[in-house]
PDB file of C-alpha atoms in Angstrom:
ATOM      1  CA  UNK A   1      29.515  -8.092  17.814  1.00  0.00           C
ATOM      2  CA  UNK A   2      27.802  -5.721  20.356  1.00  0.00           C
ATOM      3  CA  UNK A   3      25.754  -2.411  18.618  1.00  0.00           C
ATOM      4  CA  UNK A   4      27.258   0.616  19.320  1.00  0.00           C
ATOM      5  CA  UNK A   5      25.117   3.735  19.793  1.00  0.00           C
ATOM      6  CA  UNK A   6      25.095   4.743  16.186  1.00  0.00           C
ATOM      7  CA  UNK A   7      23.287   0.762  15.695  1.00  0.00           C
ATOM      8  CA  UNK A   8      20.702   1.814  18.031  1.00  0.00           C
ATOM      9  CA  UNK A   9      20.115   5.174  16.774  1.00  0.00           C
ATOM     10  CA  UNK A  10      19.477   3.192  13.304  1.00  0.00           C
ATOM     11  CA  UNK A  11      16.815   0.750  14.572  1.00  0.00           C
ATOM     12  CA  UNK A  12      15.292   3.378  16.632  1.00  0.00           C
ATOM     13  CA  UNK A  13      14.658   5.281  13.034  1.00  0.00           C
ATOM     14  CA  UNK A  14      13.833   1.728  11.005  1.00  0.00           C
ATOM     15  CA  UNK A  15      11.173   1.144  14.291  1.00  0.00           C
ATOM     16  CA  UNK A  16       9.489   4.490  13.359  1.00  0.00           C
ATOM     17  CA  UNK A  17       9.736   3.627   9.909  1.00  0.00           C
ATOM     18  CA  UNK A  18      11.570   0.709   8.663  1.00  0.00           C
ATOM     19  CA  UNK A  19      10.606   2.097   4.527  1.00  0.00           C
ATOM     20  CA  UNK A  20      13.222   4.804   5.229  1.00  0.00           C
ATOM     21  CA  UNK A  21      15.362   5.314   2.382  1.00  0.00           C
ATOM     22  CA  UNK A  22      19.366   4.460   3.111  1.00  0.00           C
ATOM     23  CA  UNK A  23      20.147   8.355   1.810  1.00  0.00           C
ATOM     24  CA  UNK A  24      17.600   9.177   4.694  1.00  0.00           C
ATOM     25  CA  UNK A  25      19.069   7.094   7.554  1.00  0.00           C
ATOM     26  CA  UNK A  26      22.650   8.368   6.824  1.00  0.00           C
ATOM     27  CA  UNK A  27      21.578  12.013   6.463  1.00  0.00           C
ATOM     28  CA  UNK A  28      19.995  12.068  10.007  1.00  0.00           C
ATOM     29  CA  UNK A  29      22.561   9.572  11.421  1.00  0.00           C
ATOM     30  CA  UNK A  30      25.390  12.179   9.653  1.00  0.00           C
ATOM     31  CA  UNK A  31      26.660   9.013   7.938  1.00  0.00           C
ATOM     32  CA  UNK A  32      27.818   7.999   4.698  1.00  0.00           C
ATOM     33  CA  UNK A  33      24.713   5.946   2.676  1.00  0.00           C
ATOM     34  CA  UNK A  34      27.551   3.206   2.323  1.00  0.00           C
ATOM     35  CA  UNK A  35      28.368   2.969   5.515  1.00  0.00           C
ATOM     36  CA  UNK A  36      24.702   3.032   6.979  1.00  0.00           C
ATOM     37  CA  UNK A  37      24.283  -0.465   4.190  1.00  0.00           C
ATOM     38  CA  UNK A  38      27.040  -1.725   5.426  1.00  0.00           C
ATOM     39  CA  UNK A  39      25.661  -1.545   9.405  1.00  0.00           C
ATOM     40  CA  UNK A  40      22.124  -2.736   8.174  1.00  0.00           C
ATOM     41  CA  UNK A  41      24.313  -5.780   6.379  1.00  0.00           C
ATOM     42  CA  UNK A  42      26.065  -6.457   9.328  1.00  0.00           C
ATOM     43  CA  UNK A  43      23.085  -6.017  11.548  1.00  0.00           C
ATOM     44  CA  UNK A  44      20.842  -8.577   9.145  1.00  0.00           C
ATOM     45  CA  UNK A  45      23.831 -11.251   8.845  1.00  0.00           C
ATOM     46  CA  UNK A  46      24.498 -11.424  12.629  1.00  0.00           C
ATOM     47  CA  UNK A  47      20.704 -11.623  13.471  1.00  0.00           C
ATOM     48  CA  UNK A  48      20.065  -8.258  14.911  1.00  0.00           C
ATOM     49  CA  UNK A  49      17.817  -7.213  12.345  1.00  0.00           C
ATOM     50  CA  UNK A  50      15.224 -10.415  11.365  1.00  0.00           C
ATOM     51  CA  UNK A  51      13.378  -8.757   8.779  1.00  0.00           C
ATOM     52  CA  UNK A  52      11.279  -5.866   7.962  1.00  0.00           C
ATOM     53  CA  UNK A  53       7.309  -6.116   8.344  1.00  0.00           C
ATOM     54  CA  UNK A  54       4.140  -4.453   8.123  1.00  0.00           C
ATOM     55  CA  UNK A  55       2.515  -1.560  11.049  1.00  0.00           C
ATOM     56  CA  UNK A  56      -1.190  -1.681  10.970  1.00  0.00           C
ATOM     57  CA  UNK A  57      -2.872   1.381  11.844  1.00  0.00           C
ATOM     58  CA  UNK A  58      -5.279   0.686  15.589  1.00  0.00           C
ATOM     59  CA  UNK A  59      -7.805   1.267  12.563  1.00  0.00           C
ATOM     60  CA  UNK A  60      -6.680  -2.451  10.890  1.00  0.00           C
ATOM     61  CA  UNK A  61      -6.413  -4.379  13.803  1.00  0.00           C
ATOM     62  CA  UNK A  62      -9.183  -5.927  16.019  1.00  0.00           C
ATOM     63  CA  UNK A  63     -10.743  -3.569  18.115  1.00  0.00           C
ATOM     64  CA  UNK A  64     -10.973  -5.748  21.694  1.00  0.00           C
ATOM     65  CA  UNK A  65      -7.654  -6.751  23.227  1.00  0.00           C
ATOM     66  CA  UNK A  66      -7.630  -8.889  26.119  1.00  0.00           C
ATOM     67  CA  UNK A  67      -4.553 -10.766  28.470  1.00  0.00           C
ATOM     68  CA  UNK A  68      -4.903 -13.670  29.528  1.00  0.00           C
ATOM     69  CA  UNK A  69      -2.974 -14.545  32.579  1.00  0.00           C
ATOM     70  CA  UNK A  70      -3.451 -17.968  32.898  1.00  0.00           C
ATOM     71  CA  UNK A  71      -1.912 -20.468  36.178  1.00  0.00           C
ATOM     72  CA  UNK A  72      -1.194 -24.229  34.705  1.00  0.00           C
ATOM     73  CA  UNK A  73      -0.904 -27.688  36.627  1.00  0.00           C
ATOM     74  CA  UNK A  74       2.285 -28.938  36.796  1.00  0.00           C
ATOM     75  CA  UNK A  75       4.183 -30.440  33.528  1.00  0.00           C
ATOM     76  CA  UNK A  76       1.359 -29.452  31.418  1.00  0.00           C
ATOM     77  CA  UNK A  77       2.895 -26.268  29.460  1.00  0.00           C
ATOM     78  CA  UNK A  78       3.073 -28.478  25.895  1.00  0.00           C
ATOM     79  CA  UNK A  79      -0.147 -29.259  26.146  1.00  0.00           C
ATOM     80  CA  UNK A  80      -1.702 -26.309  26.693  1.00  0.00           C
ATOM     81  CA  UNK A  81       0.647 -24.787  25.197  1.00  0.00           C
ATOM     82  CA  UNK A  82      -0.697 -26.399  21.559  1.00  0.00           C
ATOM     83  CA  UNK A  83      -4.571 -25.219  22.494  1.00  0.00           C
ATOM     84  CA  UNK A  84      -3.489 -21.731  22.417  1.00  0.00           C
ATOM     85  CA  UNK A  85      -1.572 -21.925  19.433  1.00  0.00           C
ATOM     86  CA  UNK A  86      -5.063 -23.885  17.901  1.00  0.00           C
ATOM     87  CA  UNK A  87      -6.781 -20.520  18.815  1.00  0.00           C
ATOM     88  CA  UNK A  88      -6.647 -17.990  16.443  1.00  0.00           C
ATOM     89  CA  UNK A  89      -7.415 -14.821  18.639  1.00  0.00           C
ATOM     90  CA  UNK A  90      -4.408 -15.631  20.765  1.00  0.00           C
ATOM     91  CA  UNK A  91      -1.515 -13.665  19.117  1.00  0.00           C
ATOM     92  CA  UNK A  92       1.206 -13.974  21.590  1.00  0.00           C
ATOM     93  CA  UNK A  93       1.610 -16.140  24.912  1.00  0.00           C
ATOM     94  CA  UNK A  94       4.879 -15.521  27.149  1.00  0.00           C
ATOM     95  CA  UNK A  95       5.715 -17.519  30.355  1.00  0.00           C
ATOM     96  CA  UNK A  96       6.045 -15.478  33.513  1.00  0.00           C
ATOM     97  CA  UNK A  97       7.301 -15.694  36.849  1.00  0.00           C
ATOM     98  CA  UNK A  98       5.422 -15.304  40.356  1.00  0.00           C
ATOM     99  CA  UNK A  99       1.243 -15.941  40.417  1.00  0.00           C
ATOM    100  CA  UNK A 100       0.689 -17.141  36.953  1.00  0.00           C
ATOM    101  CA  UNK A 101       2.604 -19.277  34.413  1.00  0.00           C
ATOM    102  CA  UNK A 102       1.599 -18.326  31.091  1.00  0.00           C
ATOM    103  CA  UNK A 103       0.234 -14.050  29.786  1.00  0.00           C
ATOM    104  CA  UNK A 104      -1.628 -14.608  26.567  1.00  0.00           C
ATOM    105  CA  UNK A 105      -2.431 -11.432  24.378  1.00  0.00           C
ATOM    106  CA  UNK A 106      -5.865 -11.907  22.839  1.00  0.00           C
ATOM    107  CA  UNK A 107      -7.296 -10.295  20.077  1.00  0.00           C
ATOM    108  CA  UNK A 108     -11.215 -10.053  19.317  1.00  0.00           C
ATOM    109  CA  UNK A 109     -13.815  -8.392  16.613  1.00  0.00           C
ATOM    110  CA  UNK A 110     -16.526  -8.636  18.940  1.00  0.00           C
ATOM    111  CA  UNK A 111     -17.137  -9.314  22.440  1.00  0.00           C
ATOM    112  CA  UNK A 112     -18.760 -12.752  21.849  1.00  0.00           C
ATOM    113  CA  UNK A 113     -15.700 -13.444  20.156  1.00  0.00           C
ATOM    114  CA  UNK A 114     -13.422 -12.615  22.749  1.00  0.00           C
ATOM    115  CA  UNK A 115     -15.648 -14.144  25.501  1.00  0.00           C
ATOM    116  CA  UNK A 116     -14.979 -17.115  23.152  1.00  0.00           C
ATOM    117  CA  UNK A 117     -11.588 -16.942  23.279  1.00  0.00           C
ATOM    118  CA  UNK A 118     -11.783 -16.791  27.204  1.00  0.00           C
ATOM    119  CA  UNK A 119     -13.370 -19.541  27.497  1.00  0.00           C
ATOM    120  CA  UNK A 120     -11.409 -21.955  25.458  1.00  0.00           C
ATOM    121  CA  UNK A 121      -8.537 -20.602  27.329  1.00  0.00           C
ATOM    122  CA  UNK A 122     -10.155 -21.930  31.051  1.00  0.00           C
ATOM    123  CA  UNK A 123     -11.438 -25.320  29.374  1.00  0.00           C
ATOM    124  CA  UNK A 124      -8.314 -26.179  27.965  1.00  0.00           C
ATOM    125  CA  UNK A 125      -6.955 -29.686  29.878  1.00  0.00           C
ATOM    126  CA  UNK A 126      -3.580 -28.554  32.427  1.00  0.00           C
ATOM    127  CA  UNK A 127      -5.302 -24.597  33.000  1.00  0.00           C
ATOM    128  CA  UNK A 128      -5.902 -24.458  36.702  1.00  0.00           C
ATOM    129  CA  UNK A 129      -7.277 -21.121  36.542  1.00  0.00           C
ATOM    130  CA  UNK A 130      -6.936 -17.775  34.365  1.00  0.00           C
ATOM    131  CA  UNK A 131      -7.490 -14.153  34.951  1.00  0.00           C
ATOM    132  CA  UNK A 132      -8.878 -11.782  32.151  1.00  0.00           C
ATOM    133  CA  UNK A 133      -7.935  -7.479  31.541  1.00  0.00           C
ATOM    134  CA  UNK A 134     -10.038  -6.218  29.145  1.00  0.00           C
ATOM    135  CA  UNK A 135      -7.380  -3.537  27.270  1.00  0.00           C
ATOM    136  CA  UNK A 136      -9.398  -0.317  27.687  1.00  0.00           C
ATOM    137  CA  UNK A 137      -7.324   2.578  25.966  1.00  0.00           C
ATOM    138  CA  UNK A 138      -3.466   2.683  24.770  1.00  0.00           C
ATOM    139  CA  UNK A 139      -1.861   5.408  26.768  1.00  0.00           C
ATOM    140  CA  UNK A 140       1.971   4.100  25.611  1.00  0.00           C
ATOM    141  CA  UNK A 141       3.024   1.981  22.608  1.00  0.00           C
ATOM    142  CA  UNK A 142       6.634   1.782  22.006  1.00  0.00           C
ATOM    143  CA  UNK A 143       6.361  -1.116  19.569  1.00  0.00           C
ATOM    144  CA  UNK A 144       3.693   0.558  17.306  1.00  0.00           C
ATOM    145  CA  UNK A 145       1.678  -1.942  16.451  1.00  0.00           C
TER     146      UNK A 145
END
């Protein structure tokens, strides 16, 4: 079943604040609280909605953030694959088309730690080569992490 408007209205509040009480959500959807449980049902049973988690304030997380775009040899994505997964400050890794193969996001308390990280990344066995952008400020975070 496709969302409707009204669905995306509801995760756009639950994104700013996925605590919100149900009486909440329907008052500033102009909904019933029954019906707004009965979307958030729907929403969890189809897969929409995975779960709820935990925001960190910038204050909680690691204060160096790094990507990591990184160009592989050919049929070697499992392997390296696994030696980012083995590092710790690597949080996410996506594949990507055009130049590079693989964007890493990389996380760091210090920057020994993340010139760690950057390393291991351009030793691991299948990396050809792998450029580095040192995250300087956040100017847009829709995610709000």
């Amino acid at each position: 079943m496709q969302n409707d408007e009204t669905d995306q209205q509801l995760l756009a509040l639950l994104r700013e604040n996925a605590r919100r009480p149900v009486a909440d959500l329907a008052r500033r959807l102009g909904l019933a609280r029954t019906t707004v449980q009965a979307r958030l049902e729907r929403m969890e049973t189809t897969g929409v909605i995975t779960g709820y988690t935990l925001r960190t304030s910038v204050n909680a997380r690691p204060p160096l953030q790094a990507t990591v775009l990184i160009s592989i040899e050919p049929r070697t994505g499992p392997e390296v694959l696994a030696r980012l997964r083995s590092l710790p400050g690597v949080e996410v890794v996506h594949t990507t088309s055009g130049r590079f193969d693989l964007l890493a996001q990389v996380v760091a308390h210090t920057t020994s730690e993340l010139d760690e990280t950057i390393d291991r990344i351009g030793e691991a066995r299948g990396v050809r080569s792998s450029e580095s952008l040192i995250h300087l400020a956040t100017k847009l975070d829709r995610q709000g992490h």
